[in-house]
Coordinates of C-alpha atoms and ligand atoms in Angstrom, one line a residue:
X1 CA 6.2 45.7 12.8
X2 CA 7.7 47.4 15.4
X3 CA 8.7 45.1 18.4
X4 CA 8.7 47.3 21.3
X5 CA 5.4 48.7 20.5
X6 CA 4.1 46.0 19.4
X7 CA 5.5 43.8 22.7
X8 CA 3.6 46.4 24.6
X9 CA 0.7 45.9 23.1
X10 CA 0.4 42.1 22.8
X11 CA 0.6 42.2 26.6
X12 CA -2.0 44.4 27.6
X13 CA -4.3 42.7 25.2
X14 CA -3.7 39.6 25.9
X15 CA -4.1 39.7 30.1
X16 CA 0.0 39.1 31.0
X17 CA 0.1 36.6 28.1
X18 CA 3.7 37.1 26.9
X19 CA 2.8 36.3 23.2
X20 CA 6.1 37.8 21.9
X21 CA 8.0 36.0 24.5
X22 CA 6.0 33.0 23.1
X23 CA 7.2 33.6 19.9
X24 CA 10.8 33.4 20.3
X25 CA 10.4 29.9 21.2
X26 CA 9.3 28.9 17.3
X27 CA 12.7 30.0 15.1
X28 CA 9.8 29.9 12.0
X29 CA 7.8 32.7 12.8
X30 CA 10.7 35.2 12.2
X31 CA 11.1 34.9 8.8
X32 CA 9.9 36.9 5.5
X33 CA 8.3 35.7 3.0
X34 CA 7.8 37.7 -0.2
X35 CA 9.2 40.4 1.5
X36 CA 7.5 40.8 4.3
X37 CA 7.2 39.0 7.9
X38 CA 5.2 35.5 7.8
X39 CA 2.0 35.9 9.3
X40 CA 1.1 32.0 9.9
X41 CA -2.5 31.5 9.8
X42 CA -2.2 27.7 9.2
X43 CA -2.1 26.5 12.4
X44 CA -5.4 24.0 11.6
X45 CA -3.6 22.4 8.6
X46 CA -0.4 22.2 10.9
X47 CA 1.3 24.3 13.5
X48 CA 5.1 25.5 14.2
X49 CA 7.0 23.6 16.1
X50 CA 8.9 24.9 19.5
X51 CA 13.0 25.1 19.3
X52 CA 12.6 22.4 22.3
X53 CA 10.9 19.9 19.9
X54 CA 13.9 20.7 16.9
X55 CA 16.0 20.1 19.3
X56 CA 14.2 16.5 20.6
X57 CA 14.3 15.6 17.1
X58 CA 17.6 15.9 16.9
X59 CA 19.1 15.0 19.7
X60 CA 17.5 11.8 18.9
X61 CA 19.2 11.4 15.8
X62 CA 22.6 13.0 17.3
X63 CA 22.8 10.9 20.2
X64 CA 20.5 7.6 20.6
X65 CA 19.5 6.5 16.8
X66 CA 18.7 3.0 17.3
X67 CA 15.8 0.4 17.3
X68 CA 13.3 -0.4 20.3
X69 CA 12.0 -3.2 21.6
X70 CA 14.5 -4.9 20.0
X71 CA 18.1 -3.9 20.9
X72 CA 19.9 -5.7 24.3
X73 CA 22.6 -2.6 23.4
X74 CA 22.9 0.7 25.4
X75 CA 21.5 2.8 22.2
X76 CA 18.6 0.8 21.8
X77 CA 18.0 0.7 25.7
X78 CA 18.2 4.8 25.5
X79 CA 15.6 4.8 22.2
X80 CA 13.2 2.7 23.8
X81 CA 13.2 4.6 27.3
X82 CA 12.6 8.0 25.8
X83 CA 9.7 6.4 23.0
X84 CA 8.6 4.7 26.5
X85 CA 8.5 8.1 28.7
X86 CA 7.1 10.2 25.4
X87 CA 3.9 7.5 26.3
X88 CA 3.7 8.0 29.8
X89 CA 3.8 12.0 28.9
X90 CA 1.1 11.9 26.8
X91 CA -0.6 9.3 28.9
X92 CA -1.0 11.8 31.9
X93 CA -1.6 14.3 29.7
X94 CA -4.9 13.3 28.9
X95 CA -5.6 11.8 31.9
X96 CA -5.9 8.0 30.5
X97 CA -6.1 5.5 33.3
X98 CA -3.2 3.4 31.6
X99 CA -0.2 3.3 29.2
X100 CA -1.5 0.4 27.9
X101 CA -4.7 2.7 26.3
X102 CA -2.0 5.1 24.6
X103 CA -1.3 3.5 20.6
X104 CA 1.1 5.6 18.9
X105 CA -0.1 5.7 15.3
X106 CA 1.1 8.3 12.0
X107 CA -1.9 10.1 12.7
X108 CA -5.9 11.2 13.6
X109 CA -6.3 9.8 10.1
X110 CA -4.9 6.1 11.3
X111 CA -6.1 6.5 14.4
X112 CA -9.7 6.4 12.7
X113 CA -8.8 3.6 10.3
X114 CA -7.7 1.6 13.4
X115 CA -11.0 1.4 14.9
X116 CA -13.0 1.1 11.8
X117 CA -11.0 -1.8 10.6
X118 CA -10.7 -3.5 14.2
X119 CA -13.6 -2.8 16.3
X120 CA -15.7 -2.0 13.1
X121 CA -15.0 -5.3 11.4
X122 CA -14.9 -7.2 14.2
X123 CA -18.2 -5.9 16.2
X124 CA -20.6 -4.2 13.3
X125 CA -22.9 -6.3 11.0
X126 CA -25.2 -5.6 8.5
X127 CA -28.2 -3.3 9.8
X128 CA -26.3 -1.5 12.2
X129 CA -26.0 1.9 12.1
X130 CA -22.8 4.4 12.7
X131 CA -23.6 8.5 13.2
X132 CA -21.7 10.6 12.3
X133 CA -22.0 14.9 12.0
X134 CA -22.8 16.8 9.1
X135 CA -19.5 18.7 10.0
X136 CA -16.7 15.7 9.7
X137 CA -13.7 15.9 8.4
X138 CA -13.3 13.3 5.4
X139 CA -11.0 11.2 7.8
X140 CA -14.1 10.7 10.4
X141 CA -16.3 9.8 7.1
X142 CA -14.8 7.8 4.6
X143 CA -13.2 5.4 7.1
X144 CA -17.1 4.5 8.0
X145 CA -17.8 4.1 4.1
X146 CA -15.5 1.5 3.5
X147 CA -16.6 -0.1 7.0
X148 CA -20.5 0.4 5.7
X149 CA -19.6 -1.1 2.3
X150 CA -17.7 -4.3 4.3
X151 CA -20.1 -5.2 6.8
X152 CA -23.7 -3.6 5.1
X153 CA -23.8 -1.6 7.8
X154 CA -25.2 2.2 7.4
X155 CA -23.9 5.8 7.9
X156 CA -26.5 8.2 9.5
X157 CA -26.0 11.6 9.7
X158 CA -26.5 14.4 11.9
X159 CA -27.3 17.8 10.5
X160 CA -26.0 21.3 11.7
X161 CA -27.4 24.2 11.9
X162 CA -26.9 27.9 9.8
X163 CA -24.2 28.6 12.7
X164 CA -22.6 25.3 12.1
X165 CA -24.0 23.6 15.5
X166 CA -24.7 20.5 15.8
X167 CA -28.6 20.3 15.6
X168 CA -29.2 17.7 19.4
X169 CA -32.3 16.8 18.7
X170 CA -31.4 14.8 15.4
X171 CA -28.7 13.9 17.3
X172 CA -31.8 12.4 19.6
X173 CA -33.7 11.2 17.2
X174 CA -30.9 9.3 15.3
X175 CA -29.8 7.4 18.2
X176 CA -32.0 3.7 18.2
X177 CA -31.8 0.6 19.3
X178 CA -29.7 0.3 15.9
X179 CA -27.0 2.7 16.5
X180 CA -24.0 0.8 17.6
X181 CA -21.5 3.3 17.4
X182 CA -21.1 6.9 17.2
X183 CA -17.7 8.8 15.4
X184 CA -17.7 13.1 16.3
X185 CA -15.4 15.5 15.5
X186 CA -14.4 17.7 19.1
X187 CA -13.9 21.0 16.9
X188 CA -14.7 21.2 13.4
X189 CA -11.6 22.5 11.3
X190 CA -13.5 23.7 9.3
X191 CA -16.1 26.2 11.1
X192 CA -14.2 26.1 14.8
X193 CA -17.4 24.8 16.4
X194 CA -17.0 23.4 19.7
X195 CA -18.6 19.9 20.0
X196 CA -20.7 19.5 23.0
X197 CA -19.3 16.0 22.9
X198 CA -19.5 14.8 26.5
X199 CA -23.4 15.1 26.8
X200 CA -23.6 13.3 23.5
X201 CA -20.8 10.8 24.7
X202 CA -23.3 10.2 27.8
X203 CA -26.4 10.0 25.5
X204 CA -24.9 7.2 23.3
X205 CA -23.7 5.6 26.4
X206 CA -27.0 5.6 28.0
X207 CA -28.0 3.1 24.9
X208 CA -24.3 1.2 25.5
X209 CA -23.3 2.9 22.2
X210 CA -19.0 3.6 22.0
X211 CA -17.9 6.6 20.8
X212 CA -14.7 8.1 18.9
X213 CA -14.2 11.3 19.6
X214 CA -11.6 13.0 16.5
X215 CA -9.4 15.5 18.7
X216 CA -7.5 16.7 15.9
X217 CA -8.3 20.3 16.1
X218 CA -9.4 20.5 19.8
X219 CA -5.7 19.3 21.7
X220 CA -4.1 22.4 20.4
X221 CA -6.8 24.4 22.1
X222 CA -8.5 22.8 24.9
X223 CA -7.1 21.0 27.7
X224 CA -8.7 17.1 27.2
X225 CA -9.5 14.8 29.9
X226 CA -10.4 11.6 28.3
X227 CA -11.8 9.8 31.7
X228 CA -14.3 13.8 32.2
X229 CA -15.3 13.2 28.3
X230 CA -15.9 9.6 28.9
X231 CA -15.3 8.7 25.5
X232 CA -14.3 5.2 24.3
X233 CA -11.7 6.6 21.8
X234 CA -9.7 9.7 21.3
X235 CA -7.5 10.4 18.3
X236 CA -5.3 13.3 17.4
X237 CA -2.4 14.2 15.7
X238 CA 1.4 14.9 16.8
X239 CA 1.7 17.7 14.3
X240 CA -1.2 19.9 15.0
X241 CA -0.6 20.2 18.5
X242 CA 3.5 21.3 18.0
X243 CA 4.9 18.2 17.6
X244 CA 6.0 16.5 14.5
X245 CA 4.7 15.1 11.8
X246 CA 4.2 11.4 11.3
X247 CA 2.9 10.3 14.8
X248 CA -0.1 10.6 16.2
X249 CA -1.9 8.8 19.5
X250 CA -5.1 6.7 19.4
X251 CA -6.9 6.2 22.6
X252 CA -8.8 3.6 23.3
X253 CA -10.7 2.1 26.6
X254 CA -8.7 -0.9 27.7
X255 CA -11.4 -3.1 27.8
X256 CA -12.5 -2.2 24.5
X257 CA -8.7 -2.7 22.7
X258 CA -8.3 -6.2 25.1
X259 CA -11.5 -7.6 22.6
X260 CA -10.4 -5.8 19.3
X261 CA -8.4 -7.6 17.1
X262 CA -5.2 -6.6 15.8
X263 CA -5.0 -3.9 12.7
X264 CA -1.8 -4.7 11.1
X265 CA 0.6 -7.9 11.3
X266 CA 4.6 -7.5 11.6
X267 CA 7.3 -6.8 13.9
X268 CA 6.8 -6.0 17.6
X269 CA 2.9 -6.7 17.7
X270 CA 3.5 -10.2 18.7
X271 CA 4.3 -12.2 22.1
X272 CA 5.0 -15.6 19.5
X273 CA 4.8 -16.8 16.0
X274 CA 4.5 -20.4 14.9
X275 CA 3.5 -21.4 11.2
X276 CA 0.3 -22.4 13.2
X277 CA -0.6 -19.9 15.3
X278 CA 0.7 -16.6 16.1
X279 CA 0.6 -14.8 19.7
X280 CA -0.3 -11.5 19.6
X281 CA 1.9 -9.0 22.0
X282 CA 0.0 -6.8 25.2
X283 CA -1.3 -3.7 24.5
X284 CA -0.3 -1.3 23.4
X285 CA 1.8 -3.0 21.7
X286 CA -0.8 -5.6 19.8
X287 CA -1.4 -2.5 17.2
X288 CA 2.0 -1.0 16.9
X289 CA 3.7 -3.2 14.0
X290 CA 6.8 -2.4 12.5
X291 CA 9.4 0.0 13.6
X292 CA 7.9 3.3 15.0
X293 CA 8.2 6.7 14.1
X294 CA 10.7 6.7 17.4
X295 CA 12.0 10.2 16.8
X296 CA 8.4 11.2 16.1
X297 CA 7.2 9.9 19.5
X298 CA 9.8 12.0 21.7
X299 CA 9.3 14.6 19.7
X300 CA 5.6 14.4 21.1
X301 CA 6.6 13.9 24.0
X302 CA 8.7 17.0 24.3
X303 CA 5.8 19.1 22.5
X304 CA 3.8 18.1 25.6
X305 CA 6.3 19.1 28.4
X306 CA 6.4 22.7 26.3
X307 CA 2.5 22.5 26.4
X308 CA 2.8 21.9 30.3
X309 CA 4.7 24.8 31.0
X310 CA 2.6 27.2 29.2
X311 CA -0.5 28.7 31.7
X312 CA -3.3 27.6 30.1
X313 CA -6.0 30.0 31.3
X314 CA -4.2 32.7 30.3
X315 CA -3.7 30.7 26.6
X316 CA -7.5 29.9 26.4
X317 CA -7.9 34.1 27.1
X318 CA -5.9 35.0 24.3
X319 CA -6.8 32.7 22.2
X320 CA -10.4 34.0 22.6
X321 CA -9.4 37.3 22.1
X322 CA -7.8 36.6 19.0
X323 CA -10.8 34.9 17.9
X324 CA -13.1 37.7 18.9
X325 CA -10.5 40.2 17.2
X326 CA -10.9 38.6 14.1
X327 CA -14.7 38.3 14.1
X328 CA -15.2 41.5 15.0
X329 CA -12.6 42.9 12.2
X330 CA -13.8 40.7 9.6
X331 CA -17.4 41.3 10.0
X332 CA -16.6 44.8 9.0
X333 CA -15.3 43.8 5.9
X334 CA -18.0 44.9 2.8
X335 CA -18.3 41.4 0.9
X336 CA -17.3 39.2 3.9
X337 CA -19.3 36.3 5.1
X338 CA -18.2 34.4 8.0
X339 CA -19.0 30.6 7.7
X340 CA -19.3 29.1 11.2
X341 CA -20.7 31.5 13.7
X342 CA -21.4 28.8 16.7
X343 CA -21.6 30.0 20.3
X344 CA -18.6 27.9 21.4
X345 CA -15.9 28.0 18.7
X346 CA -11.9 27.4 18.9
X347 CA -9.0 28.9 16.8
X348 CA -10.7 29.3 13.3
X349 CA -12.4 31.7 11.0
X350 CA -13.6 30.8 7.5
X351 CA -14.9 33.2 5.5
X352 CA -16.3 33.5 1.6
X353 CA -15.7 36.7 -0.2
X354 CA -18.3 38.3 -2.4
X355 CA -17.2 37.5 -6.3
X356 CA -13.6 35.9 -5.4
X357 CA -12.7 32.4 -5.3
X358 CA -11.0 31.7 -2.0
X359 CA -8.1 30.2 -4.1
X360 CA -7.6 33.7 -5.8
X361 CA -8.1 35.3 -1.6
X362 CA -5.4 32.7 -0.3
X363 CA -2.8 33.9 -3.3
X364 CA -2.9 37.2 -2.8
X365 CA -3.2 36.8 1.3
X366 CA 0.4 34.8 0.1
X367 CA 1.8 37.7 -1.5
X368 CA 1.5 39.9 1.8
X369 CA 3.2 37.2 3.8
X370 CA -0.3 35.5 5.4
X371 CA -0.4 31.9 5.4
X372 CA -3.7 30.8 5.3
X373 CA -5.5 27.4 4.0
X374 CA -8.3 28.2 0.9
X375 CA -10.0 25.2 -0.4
X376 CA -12.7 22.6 1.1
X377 CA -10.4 21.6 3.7
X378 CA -11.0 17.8 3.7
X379 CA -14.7 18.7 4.6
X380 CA -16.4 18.8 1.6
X381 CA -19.9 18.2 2.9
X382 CA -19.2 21.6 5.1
X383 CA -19.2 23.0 1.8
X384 CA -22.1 21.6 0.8
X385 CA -24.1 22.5 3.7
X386 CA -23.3 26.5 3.3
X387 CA -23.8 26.2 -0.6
X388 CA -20.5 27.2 -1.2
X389 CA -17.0 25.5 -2.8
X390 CA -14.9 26.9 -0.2
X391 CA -13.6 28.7 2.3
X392 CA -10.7 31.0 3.1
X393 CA -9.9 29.7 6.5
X394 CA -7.5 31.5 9.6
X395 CA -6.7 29.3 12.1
X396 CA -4.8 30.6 15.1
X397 CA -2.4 28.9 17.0
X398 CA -1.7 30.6 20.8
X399 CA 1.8 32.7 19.4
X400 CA -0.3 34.9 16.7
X401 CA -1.4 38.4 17.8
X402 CA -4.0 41.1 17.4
X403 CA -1.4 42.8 15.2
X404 CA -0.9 39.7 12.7
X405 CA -5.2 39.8 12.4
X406 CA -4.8 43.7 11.8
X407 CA -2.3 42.5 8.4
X408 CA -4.8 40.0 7.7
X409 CA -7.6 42.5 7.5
X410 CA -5.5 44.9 5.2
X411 CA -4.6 42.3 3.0
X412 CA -8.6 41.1 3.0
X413 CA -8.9 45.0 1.8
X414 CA -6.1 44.7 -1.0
X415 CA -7.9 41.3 -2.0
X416 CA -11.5 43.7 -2.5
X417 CA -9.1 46.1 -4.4
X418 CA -7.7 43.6 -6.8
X419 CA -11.0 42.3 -7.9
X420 CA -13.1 45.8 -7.7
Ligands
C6P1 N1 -7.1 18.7 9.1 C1 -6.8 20.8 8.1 O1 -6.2 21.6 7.4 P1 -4.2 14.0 9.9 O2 -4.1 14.4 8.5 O3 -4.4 12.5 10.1 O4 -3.1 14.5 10.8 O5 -5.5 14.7 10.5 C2 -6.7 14.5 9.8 C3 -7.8 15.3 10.4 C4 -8.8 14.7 11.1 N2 -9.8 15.4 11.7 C5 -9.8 16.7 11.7 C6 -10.9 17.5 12.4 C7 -8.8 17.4 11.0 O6 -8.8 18.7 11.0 C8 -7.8 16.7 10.4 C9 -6.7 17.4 9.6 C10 -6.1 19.5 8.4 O7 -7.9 21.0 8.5 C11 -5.5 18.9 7.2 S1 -6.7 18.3 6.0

């Protein structure tokens, strides 16, 4: 690659979006591997992480190590004001009304497994039914199973279309006097479809139906406003969205966690504890037991203020660009089908190549230095619905560039070549 040339170019295509600027920021993305420079394509599985959030990580570690909540020392006063201001970060970052709505949990996954296991248990009986999309992720499905096979409720689906859309007037027809809660992926990870999730957020509310809305793959792309989506829960995860791994945020309507009972027992979720009756803590508290992932949490927190600095029009620009670029590139292809071809999409492109197992496309993608995810990726009824057992899959984070889609494409071409 050459940079000056290729700095250039990334900033006339990409409307005064200083990708390679960007770039510097994430020490990762300038190393080789098999030779030749990393072009990360992995963002969906997990994305790179800024120097700022490294360097959150360990000043932690350096400098205020120490237990929350707990500690009447300085260290622990330090710990538990950073983990405290990490909340209020991600708080106004998507626009809760409250603190107390922000849960830290390890992930989207837990985040899901929260609300099965408390509101579900709690509020769901037998003869009640749960929707969910034909376009889930295995955390937004399996988490209703074993809630369906505890309380005899039942899991109703709603199919997409060839594009990978969600078809509304199932969505329509599903939701009955029966539905009592509704669970939707924002963006699929594995076709990049865009949920229109705050017209079916208003739909199930219409019948006084919550909804969960899995933000995994949308909070690296779109700016989310939980109090404009209206939703009753939001969950993502730390790591996709350039923060690190092992914490995650569950948002949850106040009124809704005041009435749902705790999910774990231990440490810090309790106001008093008696051998005959225990006190549960406030919220958030009441679902955060044990000791934290503290460095985890101001790690978020300092993957947001990077987030905040970055212009976000001019992100969402490039980011459809690169999206577009790819398409259009990969369309050209002789033996490439794209799989997920929705109207609104965000940061992904899977594709099946004619005669080659995507295992056998991600290998040799490996060998030119691209980083991409080949399999079923955790959405196996995806791959059900296209008739196929999986997917090569690019997903873009906002620091890639038309020129890392351009090695992509050749390596595609050297992928054809292998297998004739
Ligand atoms: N998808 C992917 O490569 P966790 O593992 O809890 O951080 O996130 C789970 C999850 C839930 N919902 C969606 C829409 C997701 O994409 C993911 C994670 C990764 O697509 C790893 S399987």
């Amino acid at each position: 690659m050459k940079a000056v040339s290729h700095l250039a170019e990334s900033r006339a295509q990409s409307g005064g979006f200083d990708v390679m600027r960007l770039r510097e920021d994430f020490p990762i993305l300038k190393q080789k591997v098999h030779g030749k420079p990393l072009v990360y394509l992995d963002n969906g599985a997990t994305s790179q992480k800024p120097q700022s959030v490294i360097d959150a990580l360990n000043h932690y570690y350096t400098a205020e190590n120490s237990n929350i909540h707990r500690g009447v020392h300085h260290l622990s006063e330090r710990a538990t004001a950073a983990y405290e201001a990490a909340r209020e970060k991600i708080r106004r970052y998507i626009n809760a009304r409250s603190d107390r709505e922000i849960i830290y949990v390890r992930g989207t996954t837990e985040g899901i497994n929260l609300v099965t296991q408390s509101y579900g248990r709690s509020f769901l009986k037998s003869g009640d039914e749960i929707i969910v999309s034909a376009m889930e992720h295995h955390s937004n499905i399996v988490p209703w199973q074993i809630l369906c096979e505890q309380v005899g409720a039942k899991l109703r689906v709603i199919p997409i279309n060839h594009d990978g859309e969600i078809v509304m007037e199932e969505y329509h027809r599903l939701l009955t006097d029966r539905t009592k809660f509704v669970s939707m992926t924002h963006v699929s990870n594995a076709l990049g479809t865009i949920v229109p999730v705050k017209e079916m957020v208003a739909s199930a509310h219409a019948l006084g139906v919550p909804v969960l809305l899995d933000g995994a793959q949308a909070v690296p792309h779109l700016r989310v406003d939980v109090q404009d989506l209206d939703c009753d829960f939001y969950a993502f995860s730390g790591h996709k969205m350039f923060g690190p791994t092992g914490v995650g945020v569950l948002y949850g309507r106040a009124e809704l966690l005041e009435k749902m009972p705790p999910y774990q027992g231990g440490g810090d979720m309790i106001s008093l504890v008696t051998f005959e009756k225990t006190h549960y803590n406030v919220l958030p508290y009441k679902f955060e037991a044990g000791t934290p992932h503290i460095a985890g949490g101001i790690g978020l927190g300092a993957a947001i203020d990077y987030l905040l600095a970055l212009d976000w029009n001019a992100l969402a620009a490039h980011e459809h660009r690169l999206l577009s670029y790819a398409t259009d590139l990969l369309t050209d292809i002789d033996g490439v089908r794209i799989i997920g071809t929705a109207k609104e999409k965000a940061g992904v492109l899977s594709f099946v190549l004619d005669h080659v197992h995507a295992h056998d496309v991600g290998t040799i993608l490996d060998q030119e230095g691209v980083a991409v995810r080949a399999g079923h990726h955790c959405a196996m009824p995806v791959m059900q619905r296209f008739g196929v057992p999986a997917t090569t899959r690019a997903s873009f984070a906002f620091y890639n560039t038309t020129e890392e889609i351009d090695v992509l494409a050749q390596a595609i071409h050297r992928v054809r070549k292998v297998f004739g």
